[in-house]
Short mmCIF file of C-alpha atoms in Angstrom, two decimals:
data_model
loop_
_atom_site.label_atom_id
_atom_site.label_comp_id
_atom_site.label_asym_id
_atom_site.label_seq_id
_atom_site.Cartn_x
_atom_site.Cartn_y
_atom_site.Cartn_z
CA UNK A 1 -30.47 67.61 13.95
CA UNK A 2 -31.46 71.05 12.68
CA UNK A 3 -34.85 72.78 12.69
CA UNK A 4 -35.36 72.23 8.96
CA UNK A 5 -34.92 68.48 9.34
CA UNK A 6 -37.16 68.40 12.41
CA UNK A 7 -39.91 70.30 10.52
CA UNK A 8 -39.99 67.50 7.98
CA UNK A 9 -41.05 65.18 10.74
CA UNK A 10 -42.83 67.47 13.26
CA UNK A 11 -44.10 70.85 12.15
CA UNK A 12 -44.44 72.47 15.53
CA UNK A 13 -45.81 75.73 14.16
CA UNK A 14 -48.64 74.02 12.28
CA UNK A 15 -49.44 71.74 15.20
CA UNK A 16 -49.58 74.64 17.65
CA UNK A 17 -51.80 76.52 15.21
CA UNK A 18 -54.16 73.58 15.15
CA UNK A 19 -54.47 73.65 18.96
CA UNK A 20 -54.52 77.40 19.30
CA UNK A 21 -51.01 77.67 20.73
CA UNK A 22 -51.69 75.50 23.77
CA UNK A 23 -48.13 74.50 24.56
CA UNK A 24 -49.15 72.34 27.54
CA UNK A 25 -51.59 70.38 25.42
CA UNK A 26 -48.99 70.04 22.62
CA UNK A 27 -46.40 68.60 25.03
CA UNK A 28 -49.04 66.19 26.38
CA UNK A 29 -49.99 65.08 22.90
CA UNK A 30 -46.35 64.57 21.87
CA UNK A 31 -45.88 62.47 25.01
CA UNK A 32 -48.91 60.41 24.08
CA UNK A 33 -47.49 59.99 20.56
CA UNK A 34 -44.38 58.42 22.09
CA UNK A 35 -46.76 55.91 23.73
CA UNK A 36 -47.90 54.80 20.29
CA UNK A 37 -44.80 52.57 20.20
CA UNK A 38 -47.05 49.68 21.20
CA UNK A 39 -49.30 50.53 18.25
CA UNK A 40 -46.32 50.51 15.92
CA UNK A 41 -45.13 47.19 17.29
CA UNK A 42 -48.63 45.83 16.82
CA UNK A 43 -48.47 46.94 13.18
CA UNK A 44 -45.22 45.05 12.76
CA UNK A 45 -46.85 41.89 14.14
CA UNK A 46 -49.89 42.36 11.87
CA UNK A 47 -47.68 42.70 8.82
CA UNK A 48 -45.65 39.63 9.80
CA UNK A 49 -48.90 37.66 10.26
CA UNK A 50 -50.19 38.99 6.94
CA UNK A 51 -53.28 40.38 8.79
CA UNK A 52 -53.84 43.12 6.26
CA UNK A 53 -57.22 44.24 7.60
CA UNK A 54 -55.87 44.82 11.10
CA UNK A 55 -52.71 46.40 9.74
CA UNK A 56 -54.78 48.77 7.64
CA UNK A 57 -56.76 49.85 10.68
CA UNK A 58 -53.55 50.40 12.68
CA UNK A 59 -52.06 52.53 9.90
CA UNK A 60 -55.33 54.49 9.76
CA UNK A 61 -55.11 55.21 13.49
CA UNK A 62 -51.49 56.31 13.16
CA UNK A 63 -52.49 58.50 10.21
CA UNK A 64 -54.91 60.33 12.43
CA UNK A 65 -52.25 60.97 15.07
CA UNK A 66 -49.74 62.12 12.45
CA UNK A 67 -52.33 64.52 10.92
CA UNK A 68 -53.31 66.03 14.23
CA UNK A 69 -49.75 66.53 15.36
CA UNK A 70 -48.55 67.80 11.94
CA UNK A 71 -46.08 65.00 11.30
CA UNK A 72 -45.78 65.34 7.50
CA UNK A 73 -43.26 62.60 6.70
CA UNK A 74 -45.19 59.99 8.60
CA UNK A 75 -48.59 61.26 7.50
CA UNK A 76 -47.66 61.32 3.78
CA UNK A 77 -46.76 57.64 3.89
CA UNK A 78 -50.00 56.52 5.57
CA UNK A 79 -52.55 56.79 2.69
CA UNK A 80 -50.48 54.85 0.14
CA UNK A 81 -49.46 52.28 2.76
CA UNK A 82 -53.06 51.89 3.87
CA UNK A 83 -54.13 51.44 0.23
CA UNK A 84 -51.39 48.89 -0.40
CA UNK A 85 -52.55 46.86 2.60
CA UNK A 86 -55.96 46.53 0.94
CA UNK A 87 -54.35 44.75 -2.02
CA UNK A 88 -52.40 41.52 -2.38
CA UNK A 89 -49.12 43.38 -3.04
CA UNK A 90 -46.06 42.75 -0.82
CA UNK A 91 -46.07 45.30 1.99
CA UNK A 92 -42.58 44.61 3.24
CA UNK A 93 -40.91 47.50 1.39
CA UNK A 94 -43.57 49.97 2.43
CA UNK A 95 -43.31 48.75 6.02
CA UNK A 96 -39.58 49.43 5.96
CA UNK A 97 -40.13 52.91 4.66
CA UNK A 98 -42.95 53.55 7.12
CA UNK A 99 -40.91 52.22 9.98
CA UNK A 100 -37.98 54.46 9.11
CA UNK A 101 -40.31 57.51 9.03
CA UNK A 102 -41.90 56.47 12.33
CA UNK A 103 -38.52 56.09 14.03
CA UNK A 104 -37.26 59.40 12.66
CA UNK A 105 -40.43 61.10 13.88
CA UNK A 106 -39.94 59.59 17.34
CA UNK A 107 -36.36 60.84 17.31
CA UNK A 108 -37.57 64.36 16.39
CA UNK A 109 -40.24 64.35 19.09
CA UNK A 110 -37.61 63.30 21.66
CA UNK A 111 -35.40 66.17 20.43
CA UNK A 112 -38.06 68.88 20.60
CA UNK A 113 -39.93 67.94 23.77
CA UNK A 114 -37.23 69.24 26.14
CA UNK A 115 -37.14 72.53 24.19
CA UNK A 116 -40.84 73.28 24.59
CA UNK A 117 -41.73 75.62 27.40
#
């Protein structure tokens, strides 16, 4: 995985700019992001149960994390997915796309964490 691909999922430069270059804080926040796995799994359950209100709230929470940590691919999918969940449209395709972006973001975080000093 090269830097250009990683930047599509985690823009380290922007994220560090947002937190005034505090590398220790950035590493801590990325580690906390990895702990959102339970939140993502909860979203999957909410979608399966057709609990659109809860799913919308979960996507909204993940959107905040993605924005704060400059995770553009994941963040860009959140607003339309959140809006879709407020309608009666089938959310399955969007969940698949969102899940793929989430997993790729996790992969990129795992790739960059060891490189941060």
